[in-house]
Tab-separated table of C-alpha atoms and ligand atoms in Angstrom:
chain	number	residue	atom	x	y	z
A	271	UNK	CA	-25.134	209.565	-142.674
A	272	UNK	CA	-25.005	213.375	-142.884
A	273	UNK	CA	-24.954	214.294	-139.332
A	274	UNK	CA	-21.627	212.505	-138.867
A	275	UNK	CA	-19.908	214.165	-141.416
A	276	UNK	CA	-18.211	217.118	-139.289
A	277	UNK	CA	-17.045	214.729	-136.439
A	278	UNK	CA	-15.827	212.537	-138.938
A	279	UNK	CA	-13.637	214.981	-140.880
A	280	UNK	CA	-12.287	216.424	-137.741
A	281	UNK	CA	-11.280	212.750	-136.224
A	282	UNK	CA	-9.933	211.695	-139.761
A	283	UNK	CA	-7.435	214.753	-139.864
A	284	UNK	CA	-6.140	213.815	-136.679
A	285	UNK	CA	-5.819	209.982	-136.959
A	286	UNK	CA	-3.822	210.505	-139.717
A	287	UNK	CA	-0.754	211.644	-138.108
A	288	UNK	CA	-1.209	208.493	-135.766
A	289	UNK	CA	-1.097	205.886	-138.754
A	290	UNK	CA	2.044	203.857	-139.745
A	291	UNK	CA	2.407	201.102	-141.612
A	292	UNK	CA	3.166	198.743	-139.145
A	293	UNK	CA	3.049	194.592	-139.655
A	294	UNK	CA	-0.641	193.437	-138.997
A	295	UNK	CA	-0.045	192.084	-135.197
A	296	UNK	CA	2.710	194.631	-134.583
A	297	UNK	CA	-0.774	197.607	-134.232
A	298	UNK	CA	-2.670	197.331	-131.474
A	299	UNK	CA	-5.922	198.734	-132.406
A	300	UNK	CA	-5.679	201.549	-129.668
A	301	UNK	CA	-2.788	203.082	-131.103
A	302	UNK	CA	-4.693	203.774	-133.805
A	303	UNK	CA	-8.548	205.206	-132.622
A	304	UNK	CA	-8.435	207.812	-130.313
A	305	UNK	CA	-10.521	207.875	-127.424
A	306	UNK	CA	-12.989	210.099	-128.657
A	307	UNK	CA	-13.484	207.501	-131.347
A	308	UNK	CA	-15.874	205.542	-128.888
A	309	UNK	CA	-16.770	202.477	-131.042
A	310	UNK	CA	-13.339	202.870	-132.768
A	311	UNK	CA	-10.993	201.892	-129.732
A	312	UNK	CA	-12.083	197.765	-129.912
A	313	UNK	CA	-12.587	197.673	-133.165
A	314	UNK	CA	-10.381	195.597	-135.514
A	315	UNK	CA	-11.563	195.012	-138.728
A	316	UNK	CA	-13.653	197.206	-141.454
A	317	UNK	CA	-16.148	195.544	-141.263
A	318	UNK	CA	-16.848	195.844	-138.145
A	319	UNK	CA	-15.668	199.397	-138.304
A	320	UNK	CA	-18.493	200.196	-141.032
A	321	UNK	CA	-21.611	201.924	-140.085
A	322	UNK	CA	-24.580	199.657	-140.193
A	323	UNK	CA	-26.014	200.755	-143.593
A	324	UNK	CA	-22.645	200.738	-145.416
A	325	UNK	CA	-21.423	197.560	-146.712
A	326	UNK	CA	-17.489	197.367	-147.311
A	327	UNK	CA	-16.337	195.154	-150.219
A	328	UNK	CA	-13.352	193.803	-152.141
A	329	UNK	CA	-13.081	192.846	-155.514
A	330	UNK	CA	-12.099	188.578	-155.300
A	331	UNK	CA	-9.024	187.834	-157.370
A	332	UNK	CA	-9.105	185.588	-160.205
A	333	UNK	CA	-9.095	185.501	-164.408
A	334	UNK	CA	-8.763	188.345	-165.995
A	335	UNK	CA	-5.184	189.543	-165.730
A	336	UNK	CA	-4.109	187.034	-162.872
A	337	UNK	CA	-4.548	184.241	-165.674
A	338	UNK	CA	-1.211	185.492	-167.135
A	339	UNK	CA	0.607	186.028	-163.557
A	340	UNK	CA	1.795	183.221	-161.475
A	341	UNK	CA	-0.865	183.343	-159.725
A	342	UNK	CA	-3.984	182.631	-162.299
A	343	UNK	CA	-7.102	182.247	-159.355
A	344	UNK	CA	-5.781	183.040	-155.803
A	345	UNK	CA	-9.207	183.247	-154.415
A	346	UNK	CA	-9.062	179.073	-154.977
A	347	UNK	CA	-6.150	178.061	-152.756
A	348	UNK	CA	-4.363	181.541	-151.051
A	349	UNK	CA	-5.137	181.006	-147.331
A	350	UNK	CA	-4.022	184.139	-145.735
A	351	UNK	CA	-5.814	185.728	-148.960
A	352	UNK	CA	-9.141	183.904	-147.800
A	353	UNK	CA	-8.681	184.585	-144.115
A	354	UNK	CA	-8.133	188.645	-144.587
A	355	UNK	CA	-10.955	188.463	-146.993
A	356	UNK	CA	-13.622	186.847	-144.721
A	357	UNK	CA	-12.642	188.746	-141.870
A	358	UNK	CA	-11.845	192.216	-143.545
A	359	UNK	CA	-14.934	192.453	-145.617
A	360	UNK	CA	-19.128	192.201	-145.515
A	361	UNK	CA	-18.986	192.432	-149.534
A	362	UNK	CA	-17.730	190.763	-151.976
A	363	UNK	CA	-17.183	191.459	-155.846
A	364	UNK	CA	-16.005	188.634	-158.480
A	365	UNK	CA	-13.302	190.337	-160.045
A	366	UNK	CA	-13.570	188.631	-163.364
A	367	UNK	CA	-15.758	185.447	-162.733
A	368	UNK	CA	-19.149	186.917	-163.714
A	369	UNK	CA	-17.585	188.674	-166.938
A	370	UNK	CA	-18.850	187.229	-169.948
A	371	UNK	CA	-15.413	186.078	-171.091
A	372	UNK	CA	-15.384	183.961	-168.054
A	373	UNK	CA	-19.011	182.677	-167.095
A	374	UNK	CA	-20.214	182.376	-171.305
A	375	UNK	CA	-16.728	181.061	-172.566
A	376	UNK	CA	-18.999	179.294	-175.694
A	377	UNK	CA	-21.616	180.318	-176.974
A	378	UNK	CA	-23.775	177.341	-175.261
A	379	UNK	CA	-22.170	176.628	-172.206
A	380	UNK	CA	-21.765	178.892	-168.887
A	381	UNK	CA	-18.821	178.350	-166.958
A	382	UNK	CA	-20.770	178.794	-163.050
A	383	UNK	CA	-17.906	176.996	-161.111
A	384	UNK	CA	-15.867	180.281	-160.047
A	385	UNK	CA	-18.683	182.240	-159.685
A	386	UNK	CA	-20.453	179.950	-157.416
A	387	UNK	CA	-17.426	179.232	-155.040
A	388	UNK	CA	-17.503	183.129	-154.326
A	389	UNK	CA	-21.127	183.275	-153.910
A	390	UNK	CA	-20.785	180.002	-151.263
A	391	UNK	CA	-17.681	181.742	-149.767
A	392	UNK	CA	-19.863	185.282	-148.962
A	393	UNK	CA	-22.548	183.260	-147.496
A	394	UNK	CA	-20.448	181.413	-145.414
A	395	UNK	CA	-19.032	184.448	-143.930
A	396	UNK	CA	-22.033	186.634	-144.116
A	397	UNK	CA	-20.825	188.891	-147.052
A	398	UNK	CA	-23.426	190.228	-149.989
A	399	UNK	CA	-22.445	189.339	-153.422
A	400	UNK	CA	-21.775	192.294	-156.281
A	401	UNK	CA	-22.318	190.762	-159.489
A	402	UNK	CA	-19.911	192.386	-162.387
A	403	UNK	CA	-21.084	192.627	-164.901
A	404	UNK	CA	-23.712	192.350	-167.410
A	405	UNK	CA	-23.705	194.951	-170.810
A	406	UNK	CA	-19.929	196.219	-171.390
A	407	UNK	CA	-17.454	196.554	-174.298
A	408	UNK	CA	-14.488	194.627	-172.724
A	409	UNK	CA	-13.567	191.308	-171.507
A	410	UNK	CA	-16.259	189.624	-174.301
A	411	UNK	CA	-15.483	185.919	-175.635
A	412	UNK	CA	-14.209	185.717	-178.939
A	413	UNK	CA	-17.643	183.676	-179.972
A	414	UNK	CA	-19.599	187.179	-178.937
A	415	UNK	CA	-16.631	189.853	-180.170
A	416	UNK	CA	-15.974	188.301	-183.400
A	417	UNK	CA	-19.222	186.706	-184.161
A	418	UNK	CA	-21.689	187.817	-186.806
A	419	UNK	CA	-25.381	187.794	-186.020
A	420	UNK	CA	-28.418	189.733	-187.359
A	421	UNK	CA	-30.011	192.048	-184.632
A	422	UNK	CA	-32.727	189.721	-183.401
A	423	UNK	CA	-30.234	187.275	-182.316
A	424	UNK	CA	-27.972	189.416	-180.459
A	425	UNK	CA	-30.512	190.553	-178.829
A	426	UNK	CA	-31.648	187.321	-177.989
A	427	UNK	CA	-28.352	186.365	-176.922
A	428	UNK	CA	-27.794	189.423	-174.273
A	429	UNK	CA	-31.534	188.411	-172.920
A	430	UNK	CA	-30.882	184.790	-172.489
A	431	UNK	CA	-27.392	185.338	-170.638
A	432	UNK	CA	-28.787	187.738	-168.490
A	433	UNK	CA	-31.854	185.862	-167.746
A	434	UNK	CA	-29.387	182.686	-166.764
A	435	UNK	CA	-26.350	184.476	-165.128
A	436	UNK	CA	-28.939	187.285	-162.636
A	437	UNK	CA	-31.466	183.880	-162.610
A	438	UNK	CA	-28.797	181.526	-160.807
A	439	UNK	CA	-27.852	184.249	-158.429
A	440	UNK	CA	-31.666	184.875	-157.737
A	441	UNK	CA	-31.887	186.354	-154.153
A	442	UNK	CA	-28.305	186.508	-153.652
A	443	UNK	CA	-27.054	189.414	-155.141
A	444	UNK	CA	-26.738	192.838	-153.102
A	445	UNK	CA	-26.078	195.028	-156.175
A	446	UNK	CA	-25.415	194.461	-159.749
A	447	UNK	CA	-23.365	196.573	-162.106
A	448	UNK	CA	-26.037	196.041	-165.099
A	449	UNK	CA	-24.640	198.777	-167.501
A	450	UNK	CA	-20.393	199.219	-167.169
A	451	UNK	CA	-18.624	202.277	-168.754
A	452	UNK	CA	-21.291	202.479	-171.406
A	453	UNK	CA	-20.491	206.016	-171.834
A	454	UNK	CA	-16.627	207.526	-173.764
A	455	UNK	CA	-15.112	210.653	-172.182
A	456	UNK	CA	-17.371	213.194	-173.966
A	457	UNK	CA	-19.985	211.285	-172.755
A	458	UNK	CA	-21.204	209.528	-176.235
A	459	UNK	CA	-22.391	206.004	-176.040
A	460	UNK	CA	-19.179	203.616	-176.678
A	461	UNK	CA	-19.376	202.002	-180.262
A	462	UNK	CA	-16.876	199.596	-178.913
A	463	UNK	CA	-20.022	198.110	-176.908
A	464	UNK	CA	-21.104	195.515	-179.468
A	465	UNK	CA	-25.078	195.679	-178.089
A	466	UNK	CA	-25.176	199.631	-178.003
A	467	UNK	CA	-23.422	199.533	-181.633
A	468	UNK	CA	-25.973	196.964	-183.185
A	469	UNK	CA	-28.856	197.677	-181.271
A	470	UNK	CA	-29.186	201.207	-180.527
A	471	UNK	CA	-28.825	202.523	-176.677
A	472	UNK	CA	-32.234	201.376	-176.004
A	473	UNK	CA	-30.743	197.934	-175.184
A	474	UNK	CA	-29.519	199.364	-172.192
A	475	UNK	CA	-32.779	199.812	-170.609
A	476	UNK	CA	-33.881	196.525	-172.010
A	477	UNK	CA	-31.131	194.825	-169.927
A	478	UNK	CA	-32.167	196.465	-166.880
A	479	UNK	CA	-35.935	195.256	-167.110
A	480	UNK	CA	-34.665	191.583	-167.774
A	481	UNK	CA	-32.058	191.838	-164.818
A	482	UNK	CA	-35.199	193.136	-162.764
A	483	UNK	CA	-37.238	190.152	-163.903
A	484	UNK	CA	-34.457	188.107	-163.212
A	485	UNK	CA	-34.060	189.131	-159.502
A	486	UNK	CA	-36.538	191.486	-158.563
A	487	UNK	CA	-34.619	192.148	-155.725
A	488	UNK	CA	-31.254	192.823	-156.321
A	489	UNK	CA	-30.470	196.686	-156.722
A	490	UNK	CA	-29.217	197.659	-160.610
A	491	UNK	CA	-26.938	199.579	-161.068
A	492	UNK	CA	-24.987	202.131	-163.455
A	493	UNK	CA	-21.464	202.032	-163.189
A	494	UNK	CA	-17.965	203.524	-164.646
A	495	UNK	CA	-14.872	205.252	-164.011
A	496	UNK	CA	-13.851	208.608	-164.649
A	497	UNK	CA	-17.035	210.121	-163.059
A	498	UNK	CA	-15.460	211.361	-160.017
A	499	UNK	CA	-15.725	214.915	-161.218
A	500	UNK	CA	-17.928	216.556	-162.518
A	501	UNK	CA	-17.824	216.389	-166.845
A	502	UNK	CA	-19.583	215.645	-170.020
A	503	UNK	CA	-19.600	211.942	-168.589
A	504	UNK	CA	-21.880	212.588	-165.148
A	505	UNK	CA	-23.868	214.767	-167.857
A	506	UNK	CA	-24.330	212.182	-169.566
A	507	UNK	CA	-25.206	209.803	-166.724
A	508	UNK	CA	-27.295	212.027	-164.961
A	509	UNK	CA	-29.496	212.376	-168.220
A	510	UNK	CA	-29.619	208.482	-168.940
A	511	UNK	CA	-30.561	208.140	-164.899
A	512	UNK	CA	-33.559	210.705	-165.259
A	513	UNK	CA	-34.971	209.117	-168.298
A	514	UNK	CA	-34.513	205.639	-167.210
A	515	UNK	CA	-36.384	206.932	-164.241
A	516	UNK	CA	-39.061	208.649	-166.086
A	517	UNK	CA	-39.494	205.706	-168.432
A	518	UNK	CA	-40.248	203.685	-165.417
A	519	UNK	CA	-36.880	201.165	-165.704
A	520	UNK	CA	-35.819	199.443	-162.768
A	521	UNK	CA	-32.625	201.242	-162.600
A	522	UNK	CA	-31.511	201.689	-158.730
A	523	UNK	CA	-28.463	203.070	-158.566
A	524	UNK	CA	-25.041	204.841	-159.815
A	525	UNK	CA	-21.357	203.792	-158.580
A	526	UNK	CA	-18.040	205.661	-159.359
A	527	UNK	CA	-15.547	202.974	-159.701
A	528	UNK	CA	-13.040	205.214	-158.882
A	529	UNK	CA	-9.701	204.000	-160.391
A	530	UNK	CA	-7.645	206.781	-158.935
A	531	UNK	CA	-3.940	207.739	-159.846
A	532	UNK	CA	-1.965	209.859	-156.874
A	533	UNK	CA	-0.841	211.972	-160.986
A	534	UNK	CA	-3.998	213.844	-161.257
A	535	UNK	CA	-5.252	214.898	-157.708
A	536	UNK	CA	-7.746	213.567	-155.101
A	537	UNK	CA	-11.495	213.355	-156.049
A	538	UNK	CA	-12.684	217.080	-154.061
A	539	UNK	CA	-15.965	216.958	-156.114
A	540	UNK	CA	-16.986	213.586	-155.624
A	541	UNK	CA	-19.111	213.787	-153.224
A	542	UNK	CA	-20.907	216.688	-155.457
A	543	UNK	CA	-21.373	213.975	-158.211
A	544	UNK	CA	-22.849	211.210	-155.707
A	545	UNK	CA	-25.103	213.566	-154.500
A	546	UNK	CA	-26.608	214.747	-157.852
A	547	UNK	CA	-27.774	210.864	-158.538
A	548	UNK	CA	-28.930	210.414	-154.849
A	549	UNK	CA	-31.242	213.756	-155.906
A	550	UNK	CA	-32.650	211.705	-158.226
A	551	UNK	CA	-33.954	208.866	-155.377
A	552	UNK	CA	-30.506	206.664	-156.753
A	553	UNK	CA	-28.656	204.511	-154.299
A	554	UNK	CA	-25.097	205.581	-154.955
A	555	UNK	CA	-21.626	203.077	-154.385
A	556	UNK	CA	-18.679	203.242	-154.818
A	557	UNK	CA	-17.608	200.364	-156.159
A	558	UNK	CA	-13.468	199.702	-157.214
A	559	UNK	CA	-11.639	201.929	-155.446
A	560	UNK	CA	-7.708	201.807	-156.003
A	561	UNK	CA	-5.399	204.529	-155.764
A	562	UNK	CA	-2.015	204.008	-157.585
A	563	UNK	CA	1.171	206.044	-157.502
A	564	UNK	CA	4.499	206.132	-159.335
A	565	UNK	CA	6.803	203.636	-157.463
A	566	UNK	CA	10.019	205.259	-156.515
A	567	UNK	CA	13.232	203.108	-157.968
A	568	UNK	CA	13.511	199.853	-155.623
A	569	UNK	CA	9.450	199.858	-156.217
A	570	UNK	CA	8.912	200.761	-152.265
A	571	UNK	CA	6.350	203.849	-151.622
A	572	UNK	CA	8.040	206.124	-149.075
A	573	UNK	CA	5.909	207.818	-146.015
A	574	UNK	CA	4.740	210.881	-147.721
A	575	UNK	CA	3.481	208.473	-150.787
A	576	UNK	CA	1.525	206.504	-148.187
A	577	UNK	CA	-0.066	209.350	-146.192
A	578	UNK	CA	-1.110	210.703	-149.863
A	579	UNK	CA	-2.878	207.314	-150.504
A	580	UNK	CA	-4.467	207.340	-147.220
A	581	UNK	CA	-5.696	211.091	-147.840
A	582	UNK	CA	-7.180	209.506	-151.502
A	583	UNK	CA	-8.856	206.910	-149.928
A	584	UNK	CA	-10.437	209.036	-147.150
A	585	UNK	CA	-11.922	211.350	-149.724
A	586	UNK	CA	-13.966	208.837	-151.447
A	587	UNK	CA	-15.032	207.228	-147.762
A	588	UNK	CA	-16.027	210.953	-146.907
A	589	UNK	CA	-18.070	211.437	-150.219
A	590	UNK	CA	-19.898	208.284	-149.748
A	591	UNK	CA	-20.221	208.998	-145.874
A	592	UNK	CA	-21.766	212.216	-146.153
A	593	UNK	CA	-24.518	211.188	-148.822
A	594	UNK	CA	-27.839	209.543	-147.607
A	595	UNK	CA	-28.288	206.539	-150.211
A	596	UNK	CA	-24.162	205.500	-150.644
A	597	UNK	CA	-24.736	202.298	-148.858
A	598	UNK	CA	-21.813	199.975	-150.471
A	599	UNK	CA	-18.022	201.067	-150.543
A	600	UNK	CA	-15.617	198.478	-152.527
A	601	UNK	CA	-12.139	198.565	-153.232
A	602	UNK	CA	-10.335	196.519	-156.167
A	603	UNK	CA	-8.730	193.994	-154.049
A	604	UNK	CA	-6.724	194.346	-150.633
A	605	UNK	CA	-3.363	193.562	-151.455
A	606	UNK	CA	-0.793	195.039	-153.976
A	607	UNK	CA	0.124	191.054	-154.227
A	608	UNK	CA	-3.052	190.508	-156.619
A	609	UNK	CA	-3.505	194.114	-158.073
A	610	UNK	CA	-4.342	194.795	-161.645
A	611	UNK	CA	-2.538	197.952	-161.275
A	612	UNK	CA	0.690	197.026	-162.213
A	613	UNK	CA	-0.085	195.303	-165.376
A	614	UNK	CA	-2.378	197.737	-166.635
A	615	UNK	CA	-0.720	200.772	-165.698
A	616	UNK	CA	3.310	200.892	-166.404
A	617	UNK	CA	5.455	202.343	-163.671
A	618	UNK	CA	2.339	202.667	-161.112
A	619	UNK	CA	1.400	200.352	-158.169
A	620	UNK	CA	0.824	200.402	-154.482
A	621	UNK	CA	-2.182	200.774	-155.320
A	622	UNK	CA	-4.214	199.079	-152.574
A	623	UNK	CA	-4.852	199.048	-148.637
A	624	UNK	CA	-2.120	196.300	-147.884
A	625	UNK	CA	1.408	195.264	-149.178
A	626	UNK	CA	2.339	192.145	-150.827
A	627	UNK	CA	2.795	190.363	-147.621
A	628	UNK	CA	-0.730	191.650	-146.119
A	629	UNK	CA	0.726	194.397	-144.092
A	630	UNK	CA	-1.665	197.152	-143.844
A	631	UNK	CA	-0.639	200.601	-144.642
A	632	UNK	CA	-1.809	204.108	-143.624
A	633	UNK	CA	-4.677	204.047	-146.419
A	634	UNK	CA	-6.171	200.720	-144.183
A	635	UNK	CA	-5.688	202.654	-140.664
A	636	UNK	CA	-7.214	205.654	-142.091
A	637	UNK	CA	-10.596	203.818	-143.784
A	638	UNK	CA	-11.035	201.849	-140.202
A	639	UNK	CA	-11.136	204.963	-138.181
A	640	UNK	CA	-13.112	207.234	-140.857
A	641	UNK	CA	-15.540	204.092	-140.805
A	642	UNK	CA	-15.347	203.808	-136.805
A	643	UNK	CA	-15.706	207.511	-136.145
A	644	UNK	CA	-18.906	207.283	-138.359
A	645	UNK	CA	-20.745	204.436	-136.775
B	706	XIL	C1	-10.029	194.464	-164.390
B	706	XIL	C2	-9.527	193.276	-163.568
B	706	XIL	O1	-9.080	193.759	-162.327
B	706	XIL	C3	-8.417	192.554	-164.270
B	706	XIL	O2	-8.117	191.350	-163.599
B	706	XIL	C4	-8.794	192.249	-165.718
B	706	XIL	O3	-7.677	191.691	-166.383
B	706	XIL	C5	-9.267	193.495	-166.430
B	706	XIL	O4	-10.327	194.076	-165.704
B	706	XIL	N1	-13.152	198.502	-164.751
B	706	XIL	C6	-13.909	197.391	-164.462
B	706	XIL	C7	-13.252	196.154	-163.982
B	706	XIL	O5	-15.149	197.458	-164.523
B	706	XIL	O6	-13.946	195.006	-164.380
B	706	XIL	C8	-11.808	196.088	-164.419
B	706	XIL	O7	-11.206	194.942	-163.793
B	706	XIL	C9	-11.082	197.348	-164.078
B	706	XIL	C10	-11.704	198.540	-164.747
């Protein structure tokens, strides 16, 4: 997607001035893709925006933090949601129903209900499946966290859940996030990881050759946040990659979450980092984009917030536009309505593409025509 790159920075500057954040039916799709755009000017949705090779996602809300909202699964009965989802997006990512706490609730029974419905939903509207995720430190049942085992069985236990959870999704699943934030700012392996801890890091390559075996053909994948410049974490990362590599592991790619906050600057450098992993024959992603801000008092963003966002948001596009192998862009849910932002993340939100009431906002006008003007 190189050769695009100029064209598309030069179109992006100027389509950014034309954005507002106008009610979904009140923007005619002209007013918003120059003529110059070409494929841009009938285009209404990102998905159909998005080159060929690029698949555009959404994390699908549910569990985790919703649980303790009023709203504890809105994937299962939020029409609109389910409408701007289908027609929005060609990806899809559970947002917490493939997380161990969710899908292994006891130690012998899965929990595949939630999981499945998303899986039916994206082939029903022609969307690959991310599955999230397999070896982390967070979001463990209590039977796992707090259990005690000897060595043998914990290992036992991470190879028969990821020989059942990657086995029922056989064939279905674009790209799995095998390993998740397995490395700590100064790029150390996190003790909090219970496998890593009792096991040694070699477990992390051993859950990559049973995901392979499990689905030969889903693409595996590295992924955390806080690698969106360059640091002792990438270091780290890049290292793992080439030895995974050299050690022959089925290990296919490396995503930057990229959990951005509008306090510490836009991600210039990103596209640096994707690159060094696509050097290494990687598939890069990018794979939970958000990008939150401090709410003024009244909680409304004003214009200059917005066009910040949209500026965020275009950076990572860019960075994953202008490398070869980034072929899957996600962010963490569409609508500030469903966001984790706000409960993680005290006085931030507005963190996502549309408002509570679906309206779109410059950051969704400004992804469409990047993704138009590079098609
Ligand atoms: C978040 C979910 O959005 C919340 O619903 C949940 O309560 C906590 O986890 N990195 C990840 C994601 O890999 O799984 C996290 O998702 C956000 C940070």
């Amino acid at each position: 997607m190189k050769a695009t790159r100029v064209a598309v920075a030069v179109l992006a500057a100027s389509s950014l001035l034309t954005v507002g954040a106008q009610p979904v039916r009140a923007v005619p799709a002209a007013t918003t893709a120059p003529a110059a755009a070409g494929h841009g000017s009938h285009v209404k949705t990102l998905r159909q925006a998005a080159p060929r090779d690029l698949k555009i996602g959404t994390a699908v809300a549910g569990g985790g933090h919703h649980l303790e909202q009023a709203y504890p699964d809105p994937f299962t009965y939020d029409r609109p949601y389910r409408k701007v989802l289908a027609r929005e997006f060609n990806s899809a990512s559970p947002e917490n129903q493939m997380k161990w706490e969710f899908i292994h609730p006891e130690r012998h029974r899965y929990n595949f209900g939630p999981a499945d419905a998303i899986v039916r939903f994206a082939r029903q509207h022609g969307q690959v499946v991310r599955g999230h995720t397999l070896l982390w430190h967070s979001q463990n049942p209590e039977w796992l966290a707090e259990g005690t085992f000897t060595k043998a069985e914990l290992r036992s236990i991470l190879k028969q859940h990821i020989f059942t959870v990657v086995g029922r999704y056989r064939g279905q699943i674009h790209q799995w996030d095998v390993a998740n934030e397995i490395f700590n700012e100064n790029g150390e392996y996190r003790q909090e990881n219970i496998f890593i801890r009792e096991l040694g890091p070699g477990i992390v390559a051993d859950a990559f050759r049973w995901a392979h075996q499990a689905d030969p053909r889903a693409q595996l994948f590295l992924n955390d946040y806080g690698v969106e410049w360059p640091g002792a974490k990438v270091d780290a990362y890049e290292a793992l990659a080439e030895q995974l590599l050299a050690d022959r592991v089925p290990v296919h790619g490396f995503a930057s979450q990229a959990h951005l906050s509008m306090r510490y600057g836009a991600p210039d450098q990103l596209r640096e980092v994707l690159q060094r992993f696509d050097d290494l024959g990687l598939h890069t992603a990018i794979t939970e984009l958000d990008v939150r801000m401090d709410l003024p008092a009244g909680g409304v963003p004003t214009a200059e917030q917005l066009a910040t966002q949209a500026q965020y948001y275009k950076t990572v596009l860019d960075a994953c536009l202008a490398v070869d192998d980034c072929n899957s862009f996600t962010i963490w849910g569409f609508t500030d309505k469903y966001s984790w932002v706000p409960v993680f993340f005290p006085a931030e939100g507005a963190a996502t593409v549309m408002d509570d009431d679906f309206r779109r906002k410059p950051a969704y006008f400004t992804l469409r025509q990047t993704l138009a003007d590079a098609r």
